[in-house]
Coordinates of C-alpha atoms and ligand atoms in Angstrom, one line a residue:
M1 CA -80.2 58.8 -11.8
A2 CA -81.4 56.8 -14.8
R3 CA -84.5 57.6 -16.7
L4 CA -86.3 55.7 -19.4
A5 CA -89.4 57.2 -21.1
H6 CA -91.1 55.7 -24.1
R7 CA -94.4 54.3 -25.3
L8 CA -95.7 50.9 -24.3
T9 CA -96.5 48.7 -27.3
R10 CA -97.0 45.2 -25.8
D11 CA -100.4 44.1 -24.7
I12 CA -99.9 40.7 -23.1
D13 CA -101.1 42.1 -19.8
R14 CA -104.5 43.0 -21.3
Q15 CA -105.3 39.4 -21.9
P16 CA -107.3 37.7 -19.1
L17 CA -105.0 35.6 -16.9
H18 CA -107.1 32.6 -17.8
P19 CA -108.2 33.2 -21.3
R20 CA -110.5 30.3 -21.8
E21 CA -113.1 28.3 -19.8
V22 CA -111.9 25.0 -18.3
S23 CA -114.2 22.1 -18.7
P24 CA -114.6 19.7 -15.8
L25 CA -112.8 17.0 -17.7
E26 CA -109.7 19.2 -18.0
L27 CA -109.5 19.9 -14.3
N28 CA -106.0 19.4 -13.2
R29 CA -104.6 19.0 -9.7
R30 CA -104.3 22.8 -9.2
H31 CA -107.9 23.3 -10.1
F32 CA -109.0 20.4 -7.9
L33 CA -107.1 21.9 -5.0
Y34 CA -108.6 25.3 -5.6
G35 CA -112.0 23.6 -5.3
S36 CA -111.1 21.7 -2.1
V37 CA -109.4 24.7 -0.5
A38 CA -112.4 26.9 -1.4
A39 CA -114.7 24.6 0.5
M40 CA -112.3 24.5 3.5
A41 CA -111.6 28.1 3.4
A42 CA -115.4 28.8 3.6
A43 CA -115.6 26.4 6.6
S44 CA -112.5 27.8 8.3
S45 CA -113.1 31.5 7.6
L46 CA -109.9 31.9 5.6
G47 CA -110.2 34.4 2.9
T48 CA -111.2 33.4 -0.6
A49 CA -110.4 36.6 -2.5
S50 CA -108.1 34.7 -4.9
L51 CA -111.0 32.7 -6.0
K52 CA -113.4 35.5 -6.7
S53 CA -113.8 37.0 -10.1
A54 CA -114.3 40.7 -10.0
S55 CA -115.9 42.4 -13.0
A56 CA -114.8 45.9 -14.1
S57 CA -115.9 48.7 -11.8
A58 CA -115.6 52.5 -11.5
P59 CA -112.0 53.7 -11.3
R60 CA -110.7 54.6 -7.8
V61 CA -108.3 57.1 -9.3
A62 CA -109.2 59.4 -12.2
P63 CA -108.1 58.1 -15.5
G64 CA -104.9 59.7 -16.8
A65 CA -103.7 60.6 -13.3
R66 CA -100.1 60.4 -12.3
V67 CA -99.4 57.4 -10.1
L68 CA -96.2 57.1 -8.1
V69 CA -94.9 53.5 -8.0
I70 CA -92.3 52.8 -5.3
G71 CA -90.1 49.9 -6.4
A72 CA -88.7 48.7 -9.7
G73 CA -89.1 45.0 -8.8
F74 CA -91.7 42.7 -10.5
A75 CA -94.6 44.2 -8.4
G76 CA -93.8 47.8 -9.3
I77 CA -93.1 47.0 -13.0
G78 CA -96.3 44.9 -13.2
A79 CA -98.4 47.8 -11.8
A80 CA -96.7 50.4 -13.9
R81 CA -97.1 48.5 -17.2
A82 CA -100.8 47.8 -16.5
L83 CA -101.4 51.4 -15.5
A84 CA -99.7 52.8 -18.6
L85 CA -101.8 50.5 -20.7
D86 CA -104.9 51.9 -19.0
G87 CA -104.0 55.4 -19.8
Y88 CA -102.4 56.5 -16.4
T89 CA -99.0 58.1 -16.1
P90 CA -97.0 55.9 -13.8
L91 CA -93.6 57.0 -12.5
I92 CA -91.4 54.2 -10.9
V93 CA -88.8 55.2 -8.3
D94 CA -86.3 52.9 -6.8
A95 CA -83.5 53.3 -4.2
R96 CA -81.3 50.9 -6.1
D97 CA -79.0 51.7 -9.0
R98 CA -80.6 48.9 -11.1
I99 CA -84.0 47.5 -12.1
G100 CA -85.2 44.2 -10.7
G101 CA -85.2 44.4 -6.9
R102 CA -84.8 40.9 -5.6
A103 CA -84.2 39.7 -9.2
W104 CA -80.5 40.3 -9.4
S105 CA -78.4 38.5 -12.0
H106 CA -74.6 38.5 -11.6
T107 CA -72.7 38.2 -14.9
D108 CA -69.0 38.5 -14.0
L109 CA -68.4 34.8 -13.6
G110 CA -68.7 33.9 -17.3
T111 CA -72.3 33.1 -17.2
S112 CA -75.5 34.7 -15.7
V113 CA -76.0 33.5 -12.1
D114 CA -79.1 34.8 -10.2
L115 CA -78.3 35.9 -6.6
G116 CA -82.0 36.4 -6.0
A117 CA -84.9 34.8 -7.8
A118 CA -83.8 32.2 -10.3
W119 CA -86.7 30.0 -11.2
L120 CA -90.1 30.7 -12.7
H121 CA -92.1 28.6 -10.3
G122 CA -95.4 26.9 -10.8
G123 CA -95.2 25.6 -14.4
D124 CA -97.3 26.8 -17.2
D125 CA -99.6 28.8 -14.9
N126 CA -96.9 31.3 -14.1
P127 CA -98.0 34.6 -15.6
L128 CA -94.4 35.7 -16.2
K129 CA -93.7 32.7 -18.5
P130 CA -95.3 34.2 -21.7
H131 CA -93.3 37.4 -21.1
A132 CA -90.0 35.4 -20.8
Q133 CA -90.9 33.6 -24.0
Q134 CA -91.7 36.9 -25.8
L135 CA -88.5 38.4 -24.6
Q136 CA -86.6 35.3 -25.7
I137 CA -84.8 34.9 -22.4
P138 CA -83.1 31.5 -22.3
W139 CA -84.3 29.1 -19.6
H140 CA -83.7 25.5 -18.6
P141 CA -86.6 23.2 -17.6
A142 CA -85.8 21.9 -14.1
D143 CA -85.6 18.2 -13.6
Y144 CA -85.7 17.6 -9.8
G145 CA -85.3 13.9 -10.3
N146 CA -81.9 14.4 -12.0
G147 CA -79.3 14.3 -9.2
R148 CA -78.4 12.6 -6.0
R149 CA -79.5 12.8 -2.4
I150 CA -76.4 12.9 -0.2
D151 CA -76.4 12.0 3.5
L152 CA -73.3 13.6 5.1
R153 CA -74.1 12.7 8.7
G154 CA -72.0 9.5 9.0
D155 CA -68.3 8.7 8.4
V156 CA -69.5 7.1 5.1
I157 CA -71.5 9.3 2.8
G158 CA -75.0 7.9 2.1
V159 CA -76.0 8.3 -1.6
A160 CA -79.2 7.7 -3.4
E161 CA -80.5 8.8 -6.8
L162 CA -82.9 11.6 -6.4
A163 CA -85.2 9.9 -8.8
D164 CA -85.3 7.0 -6.5
S165 CA -85.4 8.9 -3.2
M166 CA -87.5 12.0 -3.7
G167 CA -89.3 10.0 -6.4
A168 CA -89.8 6.9 -4.2
P169 CA -93.4 5.8 -3.9
A170 CA -93.8 6.9 -0.2
L171 CA -92.5 10.4 -0.8
Q172 CA -93.8 10.8 -4.3
A173 CA -97.3 10.0 -3.1
R174 CA -96.9 12.7 -0.4
L175 CA -95.5 15.3 -2.7
A176 CA -97.1 14.7 -6.0
D177 CA -100.5 13.3 -5.2
G178 CA -103.0 16.1 -5.0
L179 CA -105.3 13.9 -2.9
F180 CA -102.6 13.8 -0.2
W181 CA -102.4 17.6 0.1
A182 CA -106.2 17.8 0.1
W183 CA -106.3 15.1 2.8
L184 CA -103.7 16.9 4.8
R185 CA -105.5 20.1 4.5
W186 CA -108.8 18.5 5.4
R187 CA -107.2 16.8 8.4
L188 CA -105.5 19.9 9.7
G189 CA -108.1 22.3 8.5
R190 CA -110.1 22.1 11.7
L191 CA -107.0 23.4 13.6
V192 CA -107.0 26.6 11.4
N193 CA -109.4 29.3 12.4
A194 CA -109.7 33.1 11.8
S195 CA -107.5 33.9 14.7
G196 CA -104.6 31.6 13.7
S197 CA -104.0 28.1 14.9
G198 CA -100.7 29.0 16.6
R199 CA -99.2 25.7 15.2
S200 CA -96.1 25.3 13.1
L201 CA -95.4 23.1 10.0
A202 CA -92.8 21.3 12.0
E203 CA -95.4 19.9 14.3
H204 CA -97.1 18.2 11.3
W205 CA -93.9 17.2 9.4
E206 CA -94.1 13.7 10.9
V207 CA -97.7 13.4 9.9
A208 CA -96.8 14.3 6.3
F209 CA -93.7 12.2 6.0
A210 CA -94.3 9.2 8.3
G211 CA -92.7 6.1 6.8
A212 CA -90.3 8.0 4.5
P213 CA -86.7 7.0 4.6
D214 CA -84.9 9.1 7.3
A215 CA -82.2 10.6 4.9
D216 CA -84.9 11.5 2.3
A217 CA -87.1 13.2 4.9
C218 CA -84.0 15.0 6.2
A219 CA -82.9 16.2 2.8
L220 CA -86.5 17.2 1.9
R221 CA -86.8 19.1 5.2
G222 CA -83.8 21.2 4.1
A223 CA -85.4 21.7 0.7
M224 CA -88.6 22.9 2.4
E225 CA -86.7 25.3 4.6
S226 CA -85.1 26.7 1.5
Y227 CA -88.5 27.0 -0.2
F228 CA -90.2 28.7 2.7
A229 CA -86.9 30.6 3.7
A230 CA -87.4 29.8 7.4
P231 CA -87.0 26.9 9.9
L232 CA -90.1 24.7 9.8
D233 CA -90.8 25.3 13.5
E234 CA -91.3 29.0 12.8
I235 CA -93.7 28.5 9.8
A236 CA -97.4 28.7 10.4
L237 CA -99.5 25.6 9.7
E238 CA -101.7 28.1 7.7
S239 CA -99.0 28.2 5.0
L240 CA -100.5 24.9 3.7
F241 CA -103.7 26.7 3.1
V242 CA -102.5 29.7 1.1
G243 CA -102.0 29.7 -2.6
E244 CA -99.9 27.2 -4.3
G245 CA -98.8 25.0 -1.5
D246 CA -99.6 21.9 -3.6
E247 CA -96.9 22.7 -6.1
L248 CA -93.9 22.4 -3.8
L249 CA -91.8 20.4 -6.3
P250 CA -93.6 20.8 -9.6
S251 CA -91.8 19.3 -12.6
T252 CA -92.3 22.2 -15.0
E253 CA -90.2 24.9 -13.3
R254 CA -87.8 26.9 -15.3
L255 CA -84.3 28.0 -14.3
M256 CA -83.8 31.4 -15.9
T257 CA -80.4 30.8 -17.4
G258 CA -80.6 34.0 -19.3
G259 CA -81.1 35.9 -16.0
M260 CA -84.2 36.9 -14.1
Q261 CA -83.1 40.5 -14.0
R262 CA -83.1 40.5 -17.8
L263 CA -86.8 39.6 -17.6
A264 CA -87.5 42.5 -15.2
E265 CA -85.5 44.9 -17.4
G266 CA -87.3 43.7 -20.5
L267 CA -90.7 44.2 -18.8
A268 CA -89.6 47.7 -17.7
T269 CA -88.7 48.8 -21.2
N270 CA -90.6 52.0 -22.1
L271 CA -91.6 52.7 -18.5
D272 CA -90.6 55.9 -16.7
V273 CA -88.1 54.7 -14.1
R274 CA -86.0 56.8 -11.7
L275 CA -83.2 54.8 -10.1
D276 CA -81.0 55.9 -7.2
T277 CA -84.0 57.7 -5.7
I278 CA -85.0 56.9 -2.1
V279 CA -88.5 57.7 -1.0
E280 CA -87.9 58.8 2.6
R281 CA -91.4 60.0 3.5
L282 CA -94.8 59.8 1.8
E283 CA -97.3 62.5 2.9
W284 CA -100.8 61.8 1.7
S285 CA -104.4 62.7 1.9
P286 CA -107.2 61.3 -0.1
G287 CA -106.4 61.8 -3.8
R288 CA -103.0 63.3 -3.3
V289 CA -99.5 62.1 -2.4
T290 CA -96.2 63.9 -1.9
A291 CA -93.1 61.8 -1.9
I292 CA -90.1 63.4 -0.2
T293 CA -87.2 61.7 -1.9
T294 CA -83.4 62.0 -2.0
D295 CA -84.0 63.7 -5.4
G296 CA -86.6 66.2 -4.5
E297 CA -90.4 66.0 -4.1
I298 CA -92.7 64.1 -6.3
E299 CA -96.5 64.9 -6.5
A300 CA -99.0 62.3 -7.6
E301 CA -102.6 61.4 -7.2
A302 CA -102.0 57.9 -5.8
A303 CA -99.1 55.6 -4.9
V304 CA -98.4 51.9 -5.3
I305 CA -96.0 50.9 -2.6
T306 CA -94.0 47.7 -3.2
A307 CA -91.4 47.9 -0.4
S308 CA -90.8 44.5 1.2
V309 CA -92.6 43.4 4.3
G310 CA -89.3 43.9 6.3
L311 CA -89.1 47.5 5.2
L312 CA -92.8 48.3 5.7
Q313 CA -92.6 46.8 9.3
Q314 CA -89.9 49.4 10.0
S315 CA -92.1 52.2 8.5
R316 CA -89.8 52.6 5.5
P317 CA -90.8 54.7 3.7
Q318 CA -92.4 56.7 6.5
L319 CA -96.1 57.2 5.8
S320 CA -97.8 60.3 7.1
P321 CA -100.5 59.6 8.2
A322 CA -99.5 56.0 9.0
L323 CA -101.3 52.9 7.6
P324 CA -104.6 52.0 9.3
D325 CA -104.5 49.6 12.2
T326 CA -106.0 46.8 10.2
H327 CA -103.1 47.0 7.7
R328 CA -100.4 47.4 10.4
S329 CA -101.5 44.4 12.4
A330 CA -101.7 42.2 9.3
L331 CA -98.2 43.4 8.4
N332 CA -96.9 42.6 11.8
R333 CA -98.3 39.1 11.6
L334 CA -96.0 38.4 8.6
A335 CA -92.2 37.8 8.7
M336 CA -89.3 38.1 6.3
G337 CA -87.6 34.8 5.6
L338 CA -84.0 34.2 4.6
L339 CA -82.6 32.3 1.7
N340 CA -79.0 32.8 0.9
K341 CA -76.7 31.4 -1.8
I342 CA -73.0 30.6 -2.0
V343 CA -71.8 30.6 -5.6
L344 CA -68.6 28.7 -6.3
R345 CA -66.8 28.9 -9.7
Y346 CA -64.2 26.3 -10.4
P347 CA -61.4 26.5 -12.9
H348 CA -62.8 23.4 -14.7
R349 CA -65.5 20.8 -14.2
T350 CA -64.6 17.5 -12.4
W351 CA -68.1 16.4 -11.7
D352 CA -70.9 14.8 -13.7
D353 CA -72.0 17.2 -16.4
G354 CA -75.6 16.0 -16.7
E355 CA -76.5 15.9 -13.0
E356 CA -78.6 19.0 -12.0
Y357 CA -79.0 18.8 -8.2
L358 CA -77.5 17.5 -5.0
A359 CA -80.0 17.4 -2.1
L360 CA -78.0 17.4 1.1
C361 CA -78.8 16.0 4.5
G362 CA -76.5 17.0 7.4
S363 CA -74.7 19.8 5.6
R364 CA -73.3 22.7 7.7
L365 CA -74.7 25.2 5.2
A366 CA -76.4 24.2 1.9
S367 CA -79.5 22.1 1.6
V368 CA -79.4 22.0 -2.2
V369 CA -76.5 22.4 -4.6
I370 CA -77.3 23.4 -8.2
N371 CA -75.0 22.4 -11.0
Y372 CA -75.0 25.3 -13.4
G373 CA -72.8 23.3 -15.8
S374 CA -75.7 20.9 -16.4
H375 CA -77.3 23.3 -18.8
G376 CA -74.2 24.4 -20.7
G377 CA -73.2 27.0 -18.2
A378 CA -69.7 27.6 -16.7
P379 CA -68.3 25.2 -14.0
I380 CA -70.3 26.8 -11.3
L381 CA -72.0 25.1 -8.3
V382 CA -74.5 27.1 -6.2
G383 CA -75.4 26.2 -2.7
M384 CA -78.8 27.1 -1.5
L385 CA -79.1 28.0 2.2
G386 CA -82.5 28.1 3.9
G387 CA -83.8 28.1 7.5
Q388 CA -81.2 28.5 10.3
R389 CA -78.3 28.0 7.8
A390 CA -79.2 31.1 5.9
R391 CA -79.1 33.0 9.2
D392 CA -75.7 31.5 10.2
V393 CA -74.0 32.7 7.0
E394 CA -75.1 36.3 7.6
G395 CA -72.5 36.5 10.4
M396 CA -69.8 34.4 8.7
S397 CA -66.8 35.6 6.8
N398 CA -66.7 34.8 3.0
D399 CA -63.6 32.7 3.5
K400 CA -65.3 30.6 6.2
A401 CA -68.6 30.1 4.2
V402 CA -66.8 29.3 1.0
G403 CA -64.3 27.0 2.8
L404 CA -67.1 25.0 4.6
L405 CA -69.2 24.4 1.4
H406 CA -66.1 23.6 -0.7
A407 CA -64.9 21.0 1.9
E408 CA -68.3 19.3 1.8
L409 CA -68.3 19.3 -2.0
R410 CA -64.9 17.8 -2.1
R411 CA -66.1 15.0 0.2
I412 CA -68.9 14.4 -2.2
L413 CA -67.3 15.0 -5.6
G414 CA -63.8 13.7 -4.9
A415 CA -60.4 15.0 -3.8
N416 CA -59.6 16.1 -7.4
L417 CA -62.1 19.0 -7.0
P418 CA -59.8 22.1 -7.4
E419 CA -60.1 25.2 -5.2
P420 CA -62.8 27.6 -6.5
D421 CA -61.3 30.5 -8.4
A422 CA -64.2 32.9 -7.7
A423 CA -67.0 32.9 -5.1
I424 CA -70.0 35.0 -4.1
V425 CA -71.8 34.8 -0.8
T426 CA -75.2 36.6 -0.5
R427 CA -76.5 38.1 2.7
W428 CA -80.0 39.2 1.9
G429 CA -80.7 39.9 5.5
Q430 CA -78.3 42.9 5.3
D431 CA -79.6 44.2 2.0
P432 CA -81.0 47.6 3.0
W433 CA -83.7 47.5 0.3
S434 CA -85.2 44.2 1.2
L435 CA -84.1 43.3 4.7
G436 CA -84.5 39.6 3.9
S437 CA -85.3 37.3 1.0
Y438 CA -89.0 36.9 0.9
S439 CA -92.0 36.7 3.3
F440 CA -93.4 33.7 5.1
L441 CA -96.3 33.1 7.4
P442 CA -94.9 32.8 10.9
V443 CA -96.7 30.9 13.7
G444 CA -99.6 33.1 14.7
A445 CA -100.4 34.3 11.1
R446 CA -103.9 33.7 10.0
G447 CA -103.4 33.2 6.3
N448 CA -105.6 36.2 5.4
E449 CA -103.0 38.9 5.8
A450 CA -102.6 39.4 2.0
Q451 CA -106.3 40.0 1.6
T452 CA -106.2 42.7 4.3
L453 CA -103.1 44.4 3.0
A454 CA -104.5 44.4 -0.6
E455 CA -107.4 46.6 0.6
P456 CA -106.8 50.1 -0.9
V457 CA -106.2 52.8 1.7
A458 CA -108.6 55.8 1.0
D459 CA -108.4 55.0 -2.7
T460 CA -104.9 56.6 -2.6
L461 CA -102.4 54.1 -1.2
F462 CA -102.2 50.6 -2.9
L463 CA -99.8 48.1 -1.3
A464 CA -98.3 45.4 -3.6
G465 CA -95.3 43.1 -3.5
E466 CA -94.6 39.3 -3.2
A467 CA -96.3 39.2 0.2
I468 CA -99.5 40.9 -1.0
D469 CA -100.8 38.6 -3.7
T470 CA -104.1 37.0 -2.6
G471 CA -103.2 33.8 -4.5
G472 CA -99.9 33.0 -2.9
Y473 CA -96.8 34.6 -1.6
G474 CA -93.0 34.8 -1.8
A475 CA -92.3 34.4 -5.5
A476 CA -91.6 36.7 -8.4
H477 CA -94.9 35.9 -10.1
N478 CA -96.8 36.7 -6.8
A479 CA -95.1 40.1 -6.9
W480 CA -96.1 40.5 -10.5
R481 CA -99.7 39.5 -9.9
S482 CA -100.0 41.8 -6.9
G483 CA -98.8 44.7 -9.1
L484 CA -101.5 43.9 -11.7
R485 CA -104.1 43.7 -9.0
A486 CA -103.1 47.1 -7.6
A487 CA -103.3 48.6 -11.1
R488 CA -106.8 47.1 -11.6
Q489 CA -107.9 48.5 -8.3
I490 CA -106.8 51.9 -9.5
S491 CA -108.4 51.7 -12.9
G492 CA -111.4 49.6 -12.0
G493 CA -110.7 47.3 -15.0
G494 CA -110.2 43.7 -15.7
P495 CA -111.1 40.4 -14.0
L496 CA -109.1 39.0 -11.1
L497 CA -108.9 35.3 -11.5
P498 CA -106.6 32.7 -10.0
S499 CA -103.6 32.0 -12.2
Ligands
FAD501 C1 -82.2 34.5 -2.7 C2 -83.5 34.6 -3.3 C3 -84.0 33.6 -4.1 C4 -85.3 33.6 -4.6 N1 -85.7 32.7 -5.5 C5 -86.8 32.8 -6.2 C6 -87.1 32.0 -7.3 O1 -86.3 31.1 -7.7 N2 -88.3 32.2 -7.9 C7 -89.2 33.2 -7.6 O2 -90.2 33.3 -8.2 N3 -88.9 34.0 -6.6 C8 -87.7 33.9 -5.9 N4 -87.4 34.8 -4.9 C9 -88.3 35.8 -4.5 C10 -88.4 36.9 -5.5 O3 -87.2 37.4 -5.8 C11 -89.3 38.0 -4.9 O4 -90.5 37.5 -4.5 C12 -89.6 39.2 -5.9 O5 -88.5 39.5 -6.7 C13 -90.1 40.4 -5.1 O6 -90.5 41.4 -6.0 P1 -91.2 42.7 -5.4 O7 -91.4 43.6 -6.5 O8 -92.3 42.3 -4.5 O9 -90.0 43.3 -4.4 P2 -88.6 43.8 -4.8 O10 -88.0 43.0 -5.9 O11 -87.8 43.8 -3.5 O12 -88.8 45.3 -5.3 C14 -89.1 46.3 -4.4 C15 -88.2 47.5 -4.7 O13 -88.6 48.6 -3.9 C16 -87.4 49.4 -3.7 N5 -87.7 50.2 -2.5 C17 -88.0 49.8 -1.2 N6 -88.1 50.8 -0.4 C18 -87.9 51.9 -1.2 C19 -87.9 53.3 -0.9 N7 -88.2 53.8 0.3 N8 -87.6 54.2 -1.9 C20 -87.3 53.7 -3.1 N9 -87.3 52.4 -3.4 C21 -87.6 51.5 -2.5 C22 -86.3 48.3 -3.5 O14 -85.1 48.9 -3.8 C23 -86.7 47.2 -4.4 O15 -85.9 47.3 -5.6 C24 -86.1 34.7 -4.4 C25 -85.6 35.8 -3.6 C26 -84.3 35.7 -3.0 C27 -83.8 36.8 -2.2

């Protein structure tokens, strides 16, 4: 068990998420889309909670109370920091022996490699960005145009510069033009209704990418399946209408070369954290919770629960009494997606130093390969596996997974590529404390699940986590924002604005 207890001194979280008014002339694509989505959401009965600003209200939990926070990932840390700043006494417990949850940085390969979250998504709006800057954690601005698109399907490898393929006018217009996404949402919006359209993204893939070169569309499909962590035919059309769907490939993302876990650890400094502590059961009544843990009982007046959707669907921790039916059915409409990584370290670099990405079409495993060497790191290539490929690797031996990816890389990079001298294969589906990588909206979801799950239960249980951010889902900053939201529900303070 590890325990850290000190005073909080930083106050970044006290600042409003959007500290200044935005004039109409400054409206960017994100703001434009919020406007268009708001109009459509009103028409289609999708929730608009992320667009509302809530003024301070009466606390739901008495100031100064002890609040149990289950989970030392970004959601739990965000909640605990905000609660501590508001004068509450948060206690974080986590089953793992480390802070960070699905932010897990491996440092044994000579450089920090993230096996979970690696990028701060969404550009300058990402609320974790100022914290990373303040903590001086190195990052590398991602340049998605810097690399090649590789088509492995034929006897002869098809190659195109990413800047020319993903950046080609046809695709560029579809990806980068806010009007296109607005148009697509408008066109498909009539299919979306409060009970779910029952349609998948795959059904509309052709609409979105009609006319694009086949190999580009194929590589991009792989990238999308990595992004959503599921095969396109399982992803609900409603995904396009939730949160930041317009920013699928923004140019201002940051690869956290200093390690995403370091960011989580830095943010948890001065918080009271108990690791190696499993909450097995949570008995509760209004205003009181008793956690039965592997390290004894913990009493508190409220609990913030940040266990993943996969765990909550399996009633872990067991809640007594159980969540209300509204919450349970919203939870069961969500799904855990899978994104896995294969990390290969080579004795030396034989490939282009400056190239950041390979986008693969027709690969057995990886849809994207990241060159860690391009930002001064060790000779490491990381394969990203989404959709069905991520599932395939769960049942594969390390030797087979490493051998398959290495053979493809040798085909692409040349026969002088040496054998890797170290490798890591992730299997997030078998991680007992996440049961998957991150959530997605499966066909049948309505797109309003996060709003339902964010509703406090008897002013005592507050759910948070990457799936329960009313402004988007899946990413570290969604987890963070959901934690801040839970804390504000408890304390009654602060505005909730889209960020
Ligand atoms: C391979 C992969 C790549 C990713 N890439 C990115 C990326 O590039 N950028 C990005 O923004 N996001 C990315 N993500 C998603 C991101 O990691 C998550 O959205 C985020 O870290 C989730 O934070 P959280 O606090 O909601 O949950 P978690 O980080 O899972 O934290 C919850 C914690 O609760 C603990 N817990 C659960 N049940 C119990 C219990 N009963 N008792 C005690 N403790 C319990 C768990 O141990 C866990 O540590 C990626 C995820 C994966 C797996």
